[in-house]
mmCIF file of C-alpha atoms in Angstrom:
data_model
loop_
_atom_site.group_PDB
_atom_site.id
_atom_site.type_symbol
_atom_site.label_atom_id
_atom_site.label_comp_id
_atom_site.label_asym_id
_atom_site.label_seq_id
_atom_site.Cartn_x
_atom_site.Cartn_y
_atom_site.Cartn_z
ATOM 1 C CA UNK A 1 -49.471 -33.808 79.786
ATOM 2 C CA UNK A 2 -47.364 -32.045 82.389
ATOM 3 C CA UNK A 3 -45.655 -35.335 83.245
ATOM 4 C CA UNK A 4 -44.753 -35.890 79.572
ATOM 5 C CA UNK A 5 -43.340 -32.365 79.346
ATOM 6 C CA UNK A 6 -41.262 -32.952 82.455
ATOM 7 C CA UNK A 7 -39.937 -36.268 81.142
ATOM 8 C CA UNK A 8 -39.122 -34.740 77.752
ATOM 9 C CA UNK A 9 -37.364 -31.811 79.381
ATOM 10 C CA UNK A 10 -35.486 -34.146 81.679
ATOM 11 C CA UNK A 11 -34.379 -36.312 78.747
ATOM 12 C CA UNK A 12 -33.273 -33.254 76.800
ATOM 13 C CA UNK A 13 -31.352 -31.995 79.799
ATOM 14 C CA UNK A 14 -29.689 -35.365 80.242
ATOM 15 C CA UNK A 15 -28.706 -35.416 76.588
ATOM 16 C CA UNK A 16 -27.256 -31.919 76.906
ATOM 17 C CA UNK A 17 -25.219 -32.999 79.907
ATOM 18 C CA UNK A 18 -24.193 -36.256 78.217
ATOM 19 C CA UNK A 19 -22.723 -34.554 75.141
ATOM 20 C CA UNK A 20 -19.787 -32.932 76.985
ATOM 21 C CA UNK A 21 -19.292 -36.141 78.956
ATOM 22 C CA UNK A 22 -19.107 -38.143 75.724
ATOM 23 C CA UNK A 23 -16.616 -35.661 74.300
ATOM 24 C CA UNK A 24 -14.544 -35.894 77.483
ATOM 25 C CA UNK A 25 -14.375 -39.639 77.071
ATOM 26 C CA UNK A 26 -13.199 -39.536 73.460
ATOM 27 C CA UNK A 27 -11.196 -36.303 73.226
ATOM 28 C CA UNK A 28 -8.471 -34.876 75.480
ATOM 29 C CA UNK A 29 -9.101 -32.096 77.935
ATOM 30 C CA UNK A 30 -7.180 -28.900 77.310
ATOM 31 C CA UNK A 31 -4.817 -27.905 74.486
ATOM 32 C CA UNK A 32 -3.418 -30.562 72.160
ATOM 33 C CA UNK A 33 0.138 -30.514 70.825
ATOM 34 C CA UNK A 34 1.199 -32.003 67.492
ATOM 35 C CA UNK A 35 4.938 -32.652 67.691
ATOM 36 C CA UNK A 36 6.871 -32.228 64.442
ATOM 37 C CA UNK A 37 10.345 -33.721 64.156
ATOM 38 C CA UNK A 38 11.670 -31.113 61.753
ATOM 39 C CA UNK A 39 12.278 -27.384 61.585
ATOM 40 C CA UNK A 40 9.477 -24.974 60.638
ATOM 41 C CA UNK A 41 8.894 -24.551 56.909
ATOM 42 C CA UNK A 42 9.317 -28.203 55.932
ATOM 43 C CA UNK A 43 6.641 -30.488 54.529
ATOM 44 C CA UNK A 44 5.860 -32.156 57.857
ATOM 45 C CA UNK A 45 5.431 -28.784 59.560
ATOM 46 C CA UNK A 46 3.234 -27.391 56.769
ATOM 47 C CA UNK A 47 0.787 -30.300 56.748
ATOM 48 C CA UNK A 48 0.685 -30.503 60.555
ATOM 49 C CA UNK A 49 -0.434 -26.872 60.669
ATOM 50 C CA UNK A 50 -3.076 -27.375 57.966
ATOM 51 C CA UNK A 51 -4.599 -30.389 59.728
ATOM 52 C CA UNK A 52 -4.059 -29.030 63.246
ATOM 53 C CA UNK A 53 -5.867 -25.753 62.587
ATOM 54 C CA UNK A 54 -8.962 -27.530 61.276
ATOM 55 C CA UNK A 55 -9.019 -30.077 64.099
ATOM 56 C CA UNK A 56 -8.715 -27.274 66.641
ATOM 57 C CA UNK A 57 -11.732 -25.529 65.120
ATOM 58 C CA UNK A 58 -13.700 -28.787 65.101
ATOM 59 C CA UNK A 59 -12.772 -29.718 68.670
ATOM 60 C CA UNK A 60 -13.123 -26.157 69.971
ATOM 61 C CA UNK A 61 -9.711 -26.306 71.599
ATOM 62 C CA UNK A 62 -6.221 -25.065 70.832
ATOM 63 C CA UNK A 63 -4.080 -27.367 68.701
ATOM 64 C CA UNK A 64 -0.443 -26.278 68.851
ATOM 65 C CA UNK A 65 2.258 -27.421 66.442
ATOM 66 C CA UNK A 66 5.557 -27.801 68.303
ATOM 67 C CA UNK A 67 8.856 -28.431 66.511
ATOM 68 C CA UNK A 68 11.429 -30.770 68.065
ATOM 69 C CA UNK A 69 13.876 -30.999 65.198
ATOM 70 C CA UNK A 70 16.850 -33.289 64.801
ATOM 71 C CA UNK A 71 18.022 -36.849 64.160
ATOM 72 C CA UNK A 72 15.696 -37.305 61.163
ATOM 73 C CA UNK A 73 12.595 -36.886 63.270
ATOM 74 C CA UNK A 74 13.517 -39.484 65.892
ATOM 75 C CA UNK A 75 13.866 -36.945 68.722
ATOM 76 C CA UNK A 76 10.207 -36.022 68.295
ATOM 77 C CA UNK A 77 9.099 -39.660 67.945
ATOM 78 C CA UNK A 78 11.001 -40.683 71.076
ATOM 79 C CA UNK A 79 9.446 -37.787 72.987
ATOM 80 C CA UNK A 80 5.876 -38.659 71.981
ATOM 81 C CA UNK A 81 6.377 -42.383 72.641
ATOM 82 C CA UNK A 82 7.103 -41.543 76.295
ATOM 83 C CA UNK A 83 4.106 -39.239 76.849
ATOM 84 C CA UNK A 84 0.936 -40.248 78.728
ATOM 85 C CA UNK A 85 -1.874 -41.757 76.681
ATOM 86 C CA UNK A 86 -4.234 -38.858 77.417
ATOM 87 C CA UNK A 87 -4.210 -37.621 73.806
ATOM 88 C CA UNK A 88 -2.795 -34.201 74.641
ATOM 89 C CA UNK A 89 0.420 -34.976 72.752
ATOM 90 C CA UNK A 90 0.360 -36.368 69.204
ATOM 91 C CA UNK A 91 3.086 -37.036 66.661
ATOM 92 C CA UNK A 92 3.096 -35.953 63.042
ATOM 93 C CA UNK A 93 4.393 -39.379 62.092
ATOM 94 C CA UNK A 94 6.851 -39.442 59.226
ATOM 95 C CA UNK A 95 8.555 -42.007 57.021
ATOM 96 C CA UNK A 96 11.930 -41.104 58.547
ATOM 97 C CA UNK A 97 11.124 -41.706 62.213
ATOM 98 C CA UNK A 98 8.663 -44.561 61.723
ATOM 99 C CA UNK A 99 10.193 -46.571 58.859
ATOM 100 C CA UNK A 100 13.703 -45.576 57.758
ATOM 101 C CA UNK A 101 15.889 -44.447 60.652
ATOM 102 C CA UNK A 102 15.016 -47.385 62.971
ATOM 103 C CA UNK A 103 16.459 -49.632 60.243
ATOM 104 C CA UNK A 104 19.658 -47.588 60.092
ATOM 105 C CA UNK A 105 20.587 -47.129 63.730
ATOM 106 C CA UNK A 106 19.460 -47.751 67.290
ATOM 107 C CA UNK A 107 16.546 -45.604 68.448
ATOM 108 C CA UNK A 108 15.010 -45.437 71.920
ATOM 109 C CA UNK A 109 11.527 -46.501 70.846
ATOM 110 C CA UNK A 110 9.852 -49.292 68.908
ATOM 111 C CA UNK A 111 8.019 -47.829 65.874
ATOM 112 C CA UNK A 112 5.652 -50.818 65.827
ATOM 113 C CA UNK A 113 4.842 -51.087 69.550
ATOM 114 C CA UNK A 114 5.180 -47.617 71.060
ATOM 115 C CA UNK A 115 2.577 -45.744 69.004
ATOM 116 C CA UNK A 116 -1.175 -45.788 68.426
ATOM 117 C CA UNK A 117 -1.810 -45.083 64.725
ATOM 118 C CA UNK A 118 -4.546 -42.522 64.077
ATOM 119 C CA UNK A 119 -4.627 -41.689 60.359
ATOM 120 C CA UNK A 120 -2.480 -41.487 57.230
ATOM 121 C CA UNK A 121 -2.484 -37.867 56.060
ATOM 122 C CA UNK A 122 -0.846 -38.406 52.685
ATOM 123 C CA UNK A 123 1.886 -39.880 50.521
ATOM 124 C CA UNK A 124 3.875 -37.422 48.413
ATOM 125 C CA UNK A 125 6.583 -37.680 45.790
ATOM 126 C CA UNK A 126 9.918 -36.106 46.426
ATOM 127 C CA UNK A 127 11.025 -33.535 43.891
ATOM 128 C CA UNK A 128 14.522 -33.517 42.466
ATOM 129 C CA UNK A 129 15.273 -29.797 42.601
ATOM 130 C CA UNK A 130 18.147 -27.373 42.153
ATOM 131 C CA UNK A 131 18.685 -23.662 42.473
ATOM 132 C CA UNK A 132 18.325 -21.542 39.367
ATOM 133 C CA UNK A 133 22.089 -21.046 38.939
ATOM 134 C CA UNK A 134 22.865 -24.746 38.332
ATOM 135 C CA UNK A 135 23.883 -25.754 34.795
ATOM 136 C CA UNK A 136 22.174 -29.173 34.815
ATOM 137 C CA UNK A 137 18.401 -28.790 34.777
ATOM 138 C CA UNK A 138 17.393 -32.223 33.490
ATOM 139 C CA UNK A 139 18.031 -35.648 35.005
ATOM 140 C CA UNK A 140 20.192 -36.685 32.073
ATOM 141 C CA UNK A 141 22.294 -33.536 32.369
ATOM 142 C CA UNK A 142 22.630 -34.045 36.124
ATOM 143 C CA UNK A 143 23.892 -37.606 35.635
ATOM 144 C CA UNK A 144 26.532 -36.325 33.219
ATOM 145 C CA UNK A 145 27.477 -33.541 35.647
ATOM 146 C CA UNK A 146 27.937 -36.044 38.493
ATOM 147 C CA UNK A 147 30.010 -38.343 36.284
ATOM 148 C CA UNK A 148 32.230 -35.466 35.212
ATOM 149 C CA UNK A 149 32.640 -34.323 38.834
ATOM 150 C CA UNK A 150 32.675 -37.489 40.982
ATOM 151 C CA UNK A 151 32.096 -36.755 44.676
ATOM 152 C CA UNK A 152 31.817 -33.003 44.113
ATOM 153 C CA UNK A 153 28.120 -32.281 43.434
ATOM 154 C CA UNK A 154 26.228 -31.550 46.668
ATOM 155 C CA UNK A 155 22.767 -32.819 47.610
ATOM 156 C CA UNK A 156 21.008 -31.557 50.733
ATOM 157 C CA UNK A 157 18.519 -33.538 52.811
ATOM 158 C CA UNK A 158 16.423 -33.219 55.969
ATOM 159 C CA UNK A 159 18.954 -35.397 57.807
ATOM 160 C CA UNK A 160 21.025 -38.561 57.664
ATOM 161 C CA UNK A 161 18.656 -41.457 57.111
ATOM 162 C CA UNK A 162 15.853 -39.188 55.894
ATOM 163 C CA UNK A 163 13.615 -40.039 52.944
ATOM 164 C CA UNK A 164 15.527 -37.448 50.914
ATOM 165 C CA UNK A 165 18.839 -39.071 51.848
ATOM 166 C CA UNK A 166 17.552 -42.511 50.826
ATOM 167 C CA UNK A 167 16.283 -41.098 47.520
ATOM 168 C CA UNK A 168 19.790 -39.776 46.863
ATOM 169 C CA UNK A 169 21.299 -43.168 47.714
ATOM 170 C CA UNK A 170 18.884 -44.842 45.295
ATOM 171 C CA UNK A 171 19.825 -42.331 42.599
ATOM 172 C CA UNK A 172 23.552 -42.857 43.087
ATOM 173 C CA UNK A 173 23.152 -46.634 42.924
ATOM 174 C CA UNK A 174 20.939 -46.503 39.834
ATOM 175 C CA UNK A 175 23.030 -43.909 37.982
ATOM 176 C CA UNK A 176 26.358 -45.316 39.205
ATOM 177 C CA UNK A 177 27.558 -41.904 40.344
ATOM 178 C CA UNK A 178 28.992 -40.407 43.530
ATOM 179 C CA UNK A 179 27.824 -37.150 45.127
ATOM 180 C CA UNK A 180 28.162 -35.297 48.424
ATOM 181 C CA UNK A 181 25.351 -35.741 50.958
ATOM 182 C CA UNK A 182 24.785 -32.670 53.166
ATOM 183 C CA UNK A 183 22.319 -33.387 56.032
ATOM 184 C CA UNK A 184 20.267 -30.692 57.778
ATOM 185 C CA UNK A 185 17.752 -30.640 60.653
ATOM 186 C CA UNK A 186 14.808 -30.398 58.286
ATOM 187 C CA UNK A 187 13.782 -29.177 54.845
ATOM 188 C CA UNK A 188 13.366 -25.561 55.941
ATOM 189 C CA UNK A 189 17.060 -24.746 56.589
ATOM 190 C CA UNK A 190 18.149 -27.022 53.748
ATOM 191 C CA UNK A 191 15.992 -25.120 51.246
ATOM 192 C CA UNK A 192 17.387 -21.814 52.484
ATOM 193 C CA UNK A 193 20.907 -23.021 51.675
ATOM 194 C CA UNK A 194 19.881 -24.539 48.353
ATOM 195 C CA UNK A 195 18.267 -21.309 47.178
ATOM 196 C CA UNK A 196 21.265 -19.362 48.460
ATOM 197 C CA UNK A 197 23.694 -21.571 46.531
ATOM 198 C CA UNK A 198 25.440 -23.219 49.487
ATOM 199 C CA UNK A 199 24.286 -26.604 48.155
ATOM 200 C CA UNK A 200 23.255 -27.501 44.628
ATOM 201 C CA UNK A 201 20.559 -30.204 44.505
ATOM 202 C CA UNK A 202 18.088 -32.104 46.675
ATOM 203 C CA UNK A 203 15.427 -34.773 46.545
ATOM 204 C CA UNK A 204 13.098 -32.765 48.754
ATOM 205 C CA UNK A 205 9.492 -33.232 49.767
ATOM 206 C CA UNK A 206 7.002 -31.796 47.301
ATOM 207 C CA UNK A 207 5.187 -30.102 50.184
ATOM 208 C CA UNK A 208 8.231 -28.094 51.245
ATOM 209 C CA UNK A 209 9.667 -27.484 47.779
ATOM 210 C CA UNK A 210 6.495 -26.300 46.025
ATOM 211 C CA UNK A 211 6.448 -22.658 47.234
ATOM 212 C CA UNK A 212 10.033 -22.207 46.041
ATOM 213 C CA UNK A 213 9.385 -23.932 42.705
ATOM 214 C CA UNK A 214 6.350 -21.708 42.149
ATOM 215 C CA UNK A 215 8.389 -18.604 42.940
ATOM 216 C CA UNK A 216 11.091 -19.677 40.463
ATOM 217 C CA UNK A 217 13.805 -19.835 43.116
ATOM 218 C CA UNK A 218 14.036 -23.624 42.739
ATOM 219 C CA UNK A 219 13.794 -25.715 39.559
ATOM 220 C CA UNK A 220 12.010 -29.101 39.517
ATOM 221 C CA UNK A 221 13.849 -31.662 37.388
ATOM 222 C CA UNK A 222 11.800 -34.751 38.247
ATOM 223 C CA UNK A 223 9.357 -36.324 40.709
ATOM 224 C CA UNK A 224 9.736 -39.666 42.452
ATOM 225 C CA UNK A 225 6.405 -41.495 42.282
ATOM 226 C CA UNK A 226 5.782 -43.845 39.375
ATOM 227 C CA UNK A 227 2.985 -41.635 38.040
ATOM 228 C CA UNK A 228 2.950 -37.868 37.796
ATOM 229 C CA UNK A 229 0.794 -36.075 40.355
ATOM 230 C CA UNK A 230 -1.696 -33.480 39.027
ATOM 231 C CA UNK A 231 0.095 -30.584 40.720
ATOM 232 C CA UNK A 232 3.207 -31.325 38.627
ATOM 233 C CA UNK A 233 1.708 -32.664 35.425
ATOM 234 C CA UNK A 234 4.541 -31.142 33.360
ATOM 235 C CA UNK A 235 7.406 -32.551 35.478
ATOM 236 C CA UNK A 236 8.606 -36.033 34.443
ATOM 237 C CA UNK A 237 9.006 -38.893 36.872
ATOM 238 C CA UNK A 238 12.387 -40.454 37.534
ATOM 239 C CA UNK A 239 11.023 -43.564 35.798
ATOM 240 C CA UNK A 240 10.328 -41.482 32.686
ATOM 241 C CA UNK A 241 13.806 -39.969 32.948
ATOM 242 C CA UNK A 242 15.709 -43.218 32.445
ATOM 243 C CA UNK A 243 15.268 -44.922 35.833
ATOM 244 C CA UNK A 244 12.484 -47.539 35.517
ATOM 245 C CA UNK A 245 10.825 -48.481 38.806
ATOM 246 C CA UNK A 246 12.404 -45.578 40.706
ATOM 247 C CA UNK A 247 9.968 -44.637 43.498
ATOM 248 C CA UNK A 248 10.962 -42.847 46.706
ATOM 249 C CA UNK A 249 8.072 -41.225 48.526
ATOM 250 C CA UNK A 250 7.578 -39.255 51.713
ATOM 251 C CA UNK A 251 4.508 -39.794 53.873
ATOM 252 C CA UNK A 252 2.871 -38.212 56.878
ATOM 253 C CA UNK A 253 0.262 -39.235 59.433
ATOM 254 C CA UNK A 254 -1.019 -38.690 62.943
ATOM 255 C CA UNK A 255 -0.142 -41.048 65.786
ATOM 256 C CA UNK A 256 -0.269 -40.988 69.562
ATOM 257 C CA UNK A 257 1.500 -42.846 72.353
ATOM 258 C CA UNK A 258 0.649 -46.557 72.523
ATOM 259 C CA UNK A 259 -1.275 -46.001 75.789
ATOM 260 C CA UNK A 260 -3.873 -43.844 74.022
ATOM 261 C CA UNK A 261 -7.329 -45.470 74.292
ATOM 262 C CA UNK A 262 -8.576 -47.040 71.063
ATOM 263 C CA UNK A 263 -11.860 -45.098 71.369
ATOM 264 C CA UNK A 264 -9.949 -41.810 71.408
ATOM 265 C CA UNK A 265 -7.869 -42.816 68.380
ATOM 266 C CA UNK A 266 -11.082 -43.787 66.562
ATOM 267 C CA UNK A 267 -12.729 -40.436 67.322
ATOM 268 C CA UNK A 268 -9.640 -38.519 66.206
ATOM 269 C CA UNK A 269 -9.490 -40.677 63.083
ATOM 270 C CA UNK A 270 -13.108 -39.933 62.181
ATOM 271 C CA UNK A 271 -12.608 -36.197 62.623
ATOM 272 C CA UNK A 272 -9.299 -36.158 60.718
ATOM 273 C CA UNK A 273 -10.992 -37.965 57.825
ATOM 274 C CA UNK A 274 -13.672 -35.245 57.809
ATOM 275 C CA UNK A 275 -10.990 -32.547 57.805
ATOM 276 C CA UNK A 276 -9.200 -34.129 54.850
ATOM 277 C CA UNK A 277 -12.437 -33.986 52.843
ATOM 278 C CA UNK A 278 -12.893 -30.228 53.353
ATOM 279 C CA UNK A 279 -12.502 -28.463 49.974
ATOM 280 C CA UNK A 280 -9.831 -26.017 51.140
ATOM 281 C CA UNK A 281 -7.829 -28.820 52.774
ATOM 282 C CA UNK A 282 -8.173 -31.007 49.670
ATOM 283 C CA UNK A 283 -6.816 -28.096 47.647
ATOM 284 C CA UNK A 284 -3.787 -27.756 49.924
ATOM 285 C CA UNK A 285 -3.122 -31.512 49.969
ATOM 286 C CA UNK A 286 -3.327 -31.666 46.174
ATOM 287 C CA UNK A 287 -0.981 -28.696 45.842
ATOM 288 C CA UNK A 288 1.498 -30.579 48.027
ATOM 289 C CA UNK A 289 1.121 -33.769 46.004
ATOM 290 C CA UNK A 290 -0.263 -35.534 49.089
ATOM 291 C CA UNK A 291 -2.419 -38.460 47.958
ATOM 292 C CA UNK A 292 -3.927 -41.684 49.354
ATOM 293 C CA UNK A 293 -4.617 -40.216 52.807
ATOM 294 C CA UNK A 294 -7.477 -41.192 55.092
ATOM 295 C CA UNK A 295 -8.821 -44.559 56.159
ATOM 296 C CA UNK A 296 -8.833 -46.317 59.514
ATOM 297 C CA UNK A 297 -6.169 -46.439 62.238
ATOM 298 C CA UNK A 298 -5.642 -50.110 61.327
ATOM 299 C CA UNK A 299 -4.988 -49.190 57.691
ATOM 300 C CA UNK A 300 -2.338 -46.681 58.753
ATOM 301 C CA UNK A 301 -0.749 -49.236 61.089
ATOM 302 C CA UNK A 302 -0.550 -51.830 58.298
ATOM 303 C CA UNK A 303 0.885 -49.209 55.938
ATOM 304 C CA UNK A 304 3.655 -48.264 58.385
ATOM 305 C CA UNK A 305 4.525 -51.930 58.921
ATOM 306 C CA UNK A 306 4.868 -52.498 55.175
ATOM 307 C CA UNK A 307 7.067 -49.398 54.869
ATOM 308 C CA UNK A 308 9.353 -50.632 57.657
ATOM 309 C CA UNK A 309 9.909 -53.885 55.762
ATOM 310 C CA UNK A 310 10.445 -52.120 52.422
ATOM 311 C CA UNK A 311 13.042 -49.655 53.652
ATOM 312 C CA UNK A 312 14.890 -52.191 55.790
ATOM 313 C CA UNK A 313 15.547 -54.158 52.599
ATOM 314 C CA UNK A 314 16.695 -51.087 50.668
ATOM 315 C CA UNK A 315 19.036 -50.100 53.515
ATOM 316 C CA UNK A 316 20.514 -53.588 53.627
ATOM 317 C CA UNK A 317 20.845 -53.973 49.841
ATOM 318 C CA UNK A 318 22.368 -50.521 49.458
ATOM 319 C CA UNK A 319 24.703 -50.774 52.448
ATOM 320 C CA UNK A 320 23.386 -47.427 53.706
ATOM 321 C CA UNK A 321 24.883 -46.277 57.027
ATOM 322 C CA UNK A 322 23.250 -44.077 59.646
ATOM 323 C CA UNK A 323 24.859 -41.525 61.917
ATOM 324 C CA UNK A 324 27.794 -42.949 63.888
#
């Protein structure tokens, strides 16, 4: 009997010691940084903080969101691509840095080869918004305003080659109008200028725009997925507003450097999927219009590859130019 007790105690002790060892093998040691390629206050920043806080609580470590804004998110992507594969530095991957900008201009990383996909966080519509002082508050009225003032109506974006910029290009092609594109280093500063009246309109991320729409400082004219999202059930889609097939989304996900071990990416993926099922996180994702998140690292990798192909074609067909 004593021998059995000793063996049981020994096994329990071994299991206790093994648990931290297993964690050490599949999770990084020390604080983890999530690098965001845009200024604070934008959609990427907001969702990174929501997910990062919950992962930090789950992993019992500090998860820090760090902003490296500029060049439509490519500065952050380039930085993360060159980090060690120890998992201490992750990227809040974004449609701009992973799918659009590499098709517009030369970047110092390969979006397909230099990253280990972890998980898709969500796909959101953009919102066509304006400040409350603008006369045109429907899509039809905006088209007429642009036609009456060719090259004079201003649209802000999170940067040249951003998802918002491409949505504007699609709108100008479809409506056969000309407008002024005003690029910023993220949605945060752009929204400040839009609300202040420095610029007039934007196709901005639903995540970033929602607080300002709710406060009444910004007006939502339309959304850019083919179906309305529940959070904006009363706002028409661009397709419903006279532009059939018009869809220009923004998406977010977690990725690490390509050298990250597959086992670590799998563990992070499993935990991120758990986080995205938490009721309070679901509520925040729904409020941001973020849908279709979750799934395996392979699913996210396939999704990014398909997006690269899609946007490369749109860039070519539209003759869109990046920063010179």
